[in-house]
Amino acid sequence: MPWCLSGEIIAMIIDQHTTLYGVMGYPIGHSLSPTMHNAAFSAKGLNAVYLAFETRDLEGCLKGMKALGIKGMSVTIPHKSQVIPLLDDVDDLARRIGAANTIVNDGGRLVGYNTDAVGALKALEEKMGLSGKTCLIIGAGGAARAIGFILKENGVGVMVANRSVERGQELALSLDCPFIPLDELENTTTDLLINTTPVGMAPQKDQCLVPEQILKKGMVVMDIIYNPLETRLIAMARDRDCLTINGLDMFIHQGAEQFRLWTGLEAPITDMARSVEQALQSPPTASILDSGS
Ligand code: NAP
């Protein structure tokens, strides 16, 4: 067994058979993907380990994956779009979205997928029926693109609002949907509102881009930020009797889909969610080098 359980202490055995996975991005220090995926490997008794690679060298990292036989990689800011032309193959949804957050190393062929889209869809479907509903997406970055495409495919009437008009209009054009400038949101009505910007996350924890008066009783409001779990938007929406969804559900579901793509196994969702919730409640751990030991 790769993991030995002794009371609360979990010790991992790494040996010549250990399979390596990771996340590449810059910066990466905030990522809870290692916590989540190592908890999943542990729960399933797999001899595998998942590490964080802080790198701007995307091409070097992909070569390294092939050379070292790294079986799977999560891709995060700022590489999700740039990685697409560098891969050997890209699945249809990721190609249409124009961003991949997951790579599977299939015997030396690197294949890209987008699990952000499916993660968001599953988090929403747990709380509401989607077909025929309207959704206002705040933001026009990688996450907004993934969510916009999957919602359209599931019969949702999408609208996009964004700070940069050019980027917002570009996404609206790709989705064939209306664009609303951020400062013209006051009279917008929608069944579902999703914040896909980092506004509400540290150091912008007290900020919110959404005017309070558009949050109506019975609306569904999702913030894909999961740190903090309760953003200013989520708190405001709850006070106005909206149904709220924080970013943890999407994060766990997109990770579960990655786990399935990499291992072919169903993901231990409860263990993954518990590990991330615990990490969000504990102070960050320092590496040996950070502590100067
Ligand atoms: P991205 O591609 O960099 O896009 C960021 C978006 O936020 C852009 O539309 C940008 O507007 C907008 N924005 C940034 N700062 C702003 C500000 N101060 N005021 C107004 N708008 C602002 O990032 P991303 O990959 O889409 O990720 C966005 C967020 O989603 C991050 O916080 C990330 O951690 C989170 N996320 C969560 C999950 C999950 O599983 N829960 C998955 C993916 C991402 P402009 O176009 O005007 O710059």
Coordinates of C-alpha atoms and ligand atoms in Angstrom, one line a residue:
M1 CA 0.0 0.0 0.0
P2 CA 1.4 3.4 -0.8
W3 CA -0.3 5.1 2.1
C4 CA -0.1 3.9 5.8
L5 CA -2.9 5.0 8.1
S6 CA -2.0 5.3 11.8
G7 CA -4.6 7.2 13.7
E8 CA -4.8 10.6 12.2
I9 CA -1.3 10.4 10.7
I10 CA -1.1 9.5 7.0
A11 CA 2.4 8.7 5.8
M12 CA 3.0 8.3 2.1
I13 CA 5.4 5.7 0.7
I14 CA 7.1 6.9 -2.6
D15 CA 8.9 4.3 -4.5
Q16 CA 10.1 3.4 -8.0
H17 CA 6.5 2.7 -9.0
T18 CA 5.0 6.0 -7.9
T19 CA 3.1 7.8 -10.7
L20 CA 3.6 11.6 -10.9
Y21 CA 0.9 14.2 -11.5
G22 CA 1.0 18.0 -11.0
V23 CA -0.3 21.5 -11.7
M24 CA 1.7 24.1 -13.7
G25 CA 1.1 27.8 -13.5
Y26 CA 2.5 31.1 -12.4
P27 CA 2.0 32.0 -9.5
I28 CA 1.0 28.6 -8.0
G29 CA 1.4 29.1 -4.2
H30 CA -2.4 29.6 -3.8
S31 CA -3.4 26.3 -5.4
L32 CA -5.3 23.8 -3.4
S33 CA -5.1 21.2 -6.3
P34 CA -2.2 19.3 -4.6
T35 CA -4.2 19.0 -1.4
M36 CA -7.3 17.8 -3.2
H37 CA -5.6 15.3 -5.6
N38 CA -3.3 13.8 -3.0
A39 CA -6.3 13.3 -0.7
A40 CA -8.0 11.5 -3.7
F41 CA -5.0 9.2 -4.4
S42 CA -4.8 8.4 -0.7
A43 CA -8.5 7.6 -0.4
K44 CA -8.3 5.3 -3.4
G45 CA -5.0 3.7 -2.2
L46 CA -3.2 4.7 -5.4
N47 CA 0.6 4.9 -5.6
A48 CA 0.6 8.4 -7.0
V49 CA 1.7 11.9 -6.0
Y50 CA 0.6 15.3 -7.2
L51 CA 3.0 18.3 -7.0
A52 CA 2.9 22.1 -7.8
F53 CA 5.2 23.3 -10.5
E54 CA 5.5 27.1 -10.5
T55 CA 6.7 27.9 -14.0
R56 CA 6.4 30.4 -16.8
D57 CA 8.2 28.0 -19.2
L58 CA 5.1 26.3 -20.7
E59 CA 7.0 24.5 -23.6
G60 CA 9.8 23.3 -21.2
C61 CA 7.1 21.9 -18.9
L62 CA 5.4 20.0 -21.7
K63 CA 8.7 18.5 -22.8
G64 CA 9.4 17.6 -19.2
M65 CA 6.1 15.8 -19.0
K66 CA 7.0 13.6 -22.0
A67 CA 10.6 13.1 -20.9
L68 CA 9.8 12.1 -17.3
G69 CA 6.6 10.3 -18.0
I70 CA 4.4 12.6 -15.9
K71 CA 1.0 11.1 -16.3
G72 CA -1.2 14.1 -15.9
M73 CA -1.1 17.9 -15.4
S74 CA -3.6 20.6 -14.3
V75 CA -3.0 23.8 -16.2
T76 CA -3.8 27.2 -14.5
I77 CA -3.2 30.9 -14.9
P78 CA -1.7 32.1 -17.2
H79 CA -1.3 29.0 -19.4
K80 CA -4.8 27.7 -20.1
S81 CA -5.1 29.3 -23.6
Q82 CA -1.5 29.3 -24.7
V83 CA -1.2 25.5 -24.1
I84 CA -3.8 24.6 -26.8
P85 CA -1.5 24.8 -29.9
L86 CA 1.4 23.1 -28.1
L87 CA -0.6 19.9 -27.4
D88 CA -0.7 16.7 -29.6
D89 CA -4.5 16.6 -29.4
V90 CA -7.3 18.6 -27.8
D91 CA -10.8 17.4 -27.2
D92 CA -13.7 19.0 -28.9
L93 CA -15.1 21.0 -26.0
A94 CA -11.6 22.5 -25.0
R95 CA -11.0 23.4 -28.6
R96 CA -14.3 25.3 -28.9
I97 CA -13.7 27.0 -25.5
G98 CA -10.2 27.9 -26.5
A99 CA -8.7 26.8 -23.2
A100 CA -7.5 23.6 -21.6
N101 CA -7.0 23.1 -17.8
T102 CA -6.1 19.4 -17.9
I103 CA -3.5 17.3 -19.8
V104 CA -3.5 13.6 -20.1
N105 CA -0.2 12.0 -21.1
D106 CA -1.4 9.1 -23.2
G107 CA 1.8 7.0 -23.8
G108 CA 3.8 10.2 -24.8
R109 CA 0.9 12.0 -26.6
L110 CA -0.3 15.0 -24.6
V111 CA -4.1 15.5 -24.9
G112 CA -5.9 18.6 -23.6
Y113 CA -9.3 18.8 -21.9
N114 CA -11.4 21.5 -20.2
T115 CA -12.9 20.3 -16.9
D116 CA -13.8 23.8 -15.6
A117 CA -16.8 23.7 -17.9
V118 CA -18.1 20.3 -16.6
G119 CA -17.2 21.3 -13.0
A120 CA -19.4 24.4 -13.2
L121 CA -22.2 22.6 -14.9
K122 CA -22.3 19.9 -12.3
A123 CA -22.2 22.4 -9.4
L124 CA -25.2 24.3 -11.0
E125 CA -27.2 21.2 -11.9
E126 CA -27.1 20.1 -8.2
K127 CA -29.1 23.2 -7.3
M128 CA -31.3 24.0 -10.3
G129 CA -32.7 23.0 -13.7
L130 CA -30.9 24.9 -16.4
S131 CA -32.8 24.6 -19.7
G132 CA -34.7 27.8 -20.6
K133 CA -33.1 29.9 -17.8
T134 CA -31.1 33.1 -18.3
C135 CA -27.7 33.7 -16.9
L136 CA -25.6 36.9 -16.5
I137 CA -21.9 36.0 -16.5
I138 CA -19.6 38.7 -14.9
G139 CA -16.2 38.5 -16.5
A140 CA -14.9 37.4 -19.9
G141 CA -11.7 35.5 -19.0
G142 CA -10.9 31.7 -19.3
A143 CA -13.4 30.6 -16.7
A144 CA -16.2 32.8 -18.2
R145 CA -15.5 31.3 -21.6
A146 CA -15.7 27.7 -20.3
I147 CA -18.9 28.4 -18.3
G148 CA -20.5 30.4 -21.2
F149 CA -20.0 27.6 -23.7
I150 CA -21.3 24.8 -21.5
L151 CA -24.3 26.8 -20.4
K152 CA -25.3 27.7 -24.0
E153 CA -25.0 24.0 -24.9
N154 CA -27.4 23.3 -22.1
G155 CA -30.1 25.6 -23.2
V156 CA -29.3 28.7 -21.1
G157 CA -29.7 32.2 -22.5
V158 CA -26.4 33.8 -21.6
M159 CA -25.4 37.5 -21.2
V160 CA -21.8 38.7 -20.6
A161 CA -20.7 41.7 -18.5
N162 CA -17.1 42.7 -18.3
R163 CA -14.7 45.5 -17.3
S164 CA -12.8 45.5 -20.6
V165 CA -15.4 46.2 -23.3
E166 CA -13.3 44.8 -26.1
R167 CA -12.7 41.4 -24.3
G168 CA -16.4 41.3 -23.2
Q169 CA -17.7 41.9 -26.7
E170 CA -15.3 39.3 -28.1
L171 CA -16.7 36.6 -25.8
A172 CA -20.3 37.8 -26.4
L173 CA -19.6 37.4 -30.2
S174 CA -18.2 33.9 -29.7
L175 CA -21.3 33.0 -27.7
D176 CA -23.7 34.9 -30.0
C177 CA -25.2 36.6 -26.9
P178 CA -25.7 40.2 -25.6
F179 CA -22.8 42.2 -24.0
I180 CA -23.6 44.6 -21.1
P181 CA -21.0 47.0 -19.8
L182 CA -20.3 46.6 -16.1
D183 CA -21.6 50.1 -15.3
E184 CA -25.0 49.4 -16.9
L185 CA -26.1 46.4 -14.9
E186 CA -28.7 48.2 -12.7
N187 CA -31.7 47.2 -14.8
T188 CA -30.6 43.7 -15.7
T189 CA -32.9 40.8 -14.8
T190 CA -31.7 37.2 -14.8
D191 CA -32.5 33.8 -13.3
L192 CA -28.8 33.0 -12.6
L193 CA -25.8 35.3 -12.0
I194 CA -22.2 34.0 -11.9
N195 CA -19.1 36.0 -10.9
T196 CA -16.1 34.6 -12.7
T197 CA -13.7 37.5 -11.8
P198 CA -11.2 37.5 -8.9
V199 CA -13.1 40.5 -7.4
G200 CA -14.1 39.3 -3.9
M201 CA -10.9 37.3 -3.4
A202 CA -7.9 38.6 -1.3
P203 CA -6.8 41.4 -1.6
Q204 CA -10.2 42.5 -2.9
K205 CA -12.3 40.6 -0.3
D206 CA -14.6 43.5 0.5
Q207 CA -15.4 44.3 -3.1
C208 CA -18.2 43.2 -5.3
L209 CA -19.0 44.2 -8.9
V210 CA -22.7 43.5 -8.8
P211 CA -25.2 46.2 -7.8
E212 CA -27.3 44.9 -4.8
Q213 CA -30.6 45.9 -6.4
I214 CA -30.4 43.3 -9.2
L215 CA -30.2 40.4 -6.7
K216 CA -33.9 39.3 -6.4
K217 CA -35.5 36.7 -4.2
G218 CA -35.3 33.2 -5.7
M219 CA -32.4 34.0 -8.1
V220 CA -29.5 31.7 -8.1
V221 CA -26.1 33.4 -7.5
M222 CA -22.8 31.6 -7.9
D223 CA -19.3 32.9 -7.2
I224 CA -16.5 30.7 -8.5
I225 CA -14.1 32.1 -5.9
Y226 CA -13.6 29.5 -3.2
N227 CA -11.2 31.5 -0.9
P228 CA -13.0 32.9 1.0
L229 CA -16.0 30.5 0.8
E230 CA -18.3 33.4 1.5
T231 CA -17.5 36.4 -0.7
R232 CA -19.2 39.7 -0.4
L233 CA -21.4 38.8 -3.4
I234 CA -22.5 35.5 -1.7
A235 CA -23.2 37.3 1.6
M236 CA -25.3 40.0 -0.2
A237 CA -27.2 37.4 -2.3
R238 CA -28.0 35.3 0.8
D239 CA -29.3 38.4 2.6
R240 CA -31.6 39.1 -0.3
D241 CA -33.0 35.5 -0.3
C242 CA -31.2 34.2 -3.3
L243 CA -30.0 30.6 -3.6
T244 CA -26.2 30.8 -3.3
I245 CA -23.4 28.5 -4.6
N246 CA -19.8 29.1 -3.7
G247 CA -16.7 28.2 -5.8
L248 CA -15.9 25.0 -3.8
D249 CA -18.4 22.8 -5.6
M250 CA -17.1 23.8 -9.1
F251 CA -13.5 23.3 -7.9
I252 CA -14.2 19.8 -6.5
H253 CA -16.2 18.7 -9.6
Q254 CA -13.6 20.0 -12.1
G255 CA -11.0 18.1 -10.0
A256 CA -13.1 14.9 -9.9
E257 CA -13.4 15.0 -13.7
Q258 CA -9.5 15.4 -13.9
F259 CA -9.1 12.4 -11.6
R260 CA -11.5 10.3 -13.8
L261 CA -9.6 11.3 -16.9
W262 CA -6.2 10.4 -15.4
T263 CA -7.1 7.2 -13.5
G264 CA -10.3 5.9 -15.2
L265 CA -11.8 5.6 -11.7
E266 CA -14.7 7.4 -10.1
A267 CA -13.4 10.2 -7.8
P268 CA -13.7 10.1 -4.0
I269 CA -15.6 13.4 -4.0
T270 CA -16.3 13.5 -0.2
D271 CA -12.6 13.0 0.7
M272 CA -11.5 15.6 -1.9
A273 CA -14.0 18.2 -0.5
R274 CA -13.1 17.5 3.1
S275 CA -9.4 18.0 2.4
V276 CA -9.9 21.3 0.7
E277 CA -12.3 22.6 3.4
Q278 CA -9.7 21.7 6.1
A279 CA -7.0 23.4 4.1
L280 CA -9.1 26.6 3.8
Q281 CA -9.5 26.6 7.6
S282 CA -5.8 26.0 8.4
P283 CA -2.9 28.4 8.1
P284 CA -0.7 27.8 5.1
T285 CA 2.2 25.3 5.5
A286 CA 5.8 26.4 4.7
S287 CA 8.2 24.3 2.7
I288 CA 11.5 23.3 4.2
L289 CA 13.3 25.9 2.1
D290 CA 10.8 28.6 3.1
S291 CA 11.4 27.9 6.8
G292 CA 15.2 28.0 6.3
S293 CA 15.7 24.6 7.9
Ligands
NAP1 P1 -8.7 35.5 -16.3 O1 -8.7 34.7 -17.6 O2 -7.5 36.3 -15.9 O3 -10.0 36.5 -16.3 C1 -10.3 37.4 -15.3 C2 -11.6 38.2 -15.5 O4 -11.8 39.0 -14.4 C3 -11.5 39.1 -16.7 O5 -12.8 39.2 -17.3 C4 -11.1 40.5 -16.1 O6 -11.6 41.6 -16.7 C5 -11.9 40.3 -14.8 N1 -11.3 41.2 -13.7 C6 -10.1 41.0 -13.1 N2 -9.9 41.9 -12.2 C7 -11.0 42.7 -12.2 C8 -11.3 43.9 -11.5 N3 -10.5 44.4 -10.5 N4 -12.5 44.5 -11.8 C9 -13.3 44.0 -12.8 N5 -13.0 42.9 -13.5 C10 -11.8 42.3 -13.2 O7 -9.0 34.5 -15.1 P2 -9.9 33.1 -15.0 O8 -9.0 32.0 -15.4 O9 -11.1 33.3 -15.8 O10 -10.2 33.0 -13.4 C11 -11.0 34.0 -12.8 C12 -11.3 33.6 -11.4 O11 -11.9 32.4 -11.3 C13 -10.0 33.4 -10.5 O12 -10.3 34.0 -9.3 C14 -9.8 31.9 -10.4 O13 -9.2 31.6 -9.2 C15 -11.3 31.5 -10.4 N6 -11.5 30.1 -10.9 C16 -12.1 29.2 -10.1 C17 -12.4 27.9 -10.5 C18 -13.1 26.9 -9.6 O14 -13.0 25.7 -9.9 N7 -13.8 27.4 -8.6 C19 -11.9 27.5 -11.8 C20 -11.3 28.4 -12.6 C21 -11.1 29.7 -12.1 P3 -10.8 42.3 -17.9 O15 -11.1 41.5 -19.2 O16 -11.3 43.7 -17.9 O17 -9.4 42.2 -17.5

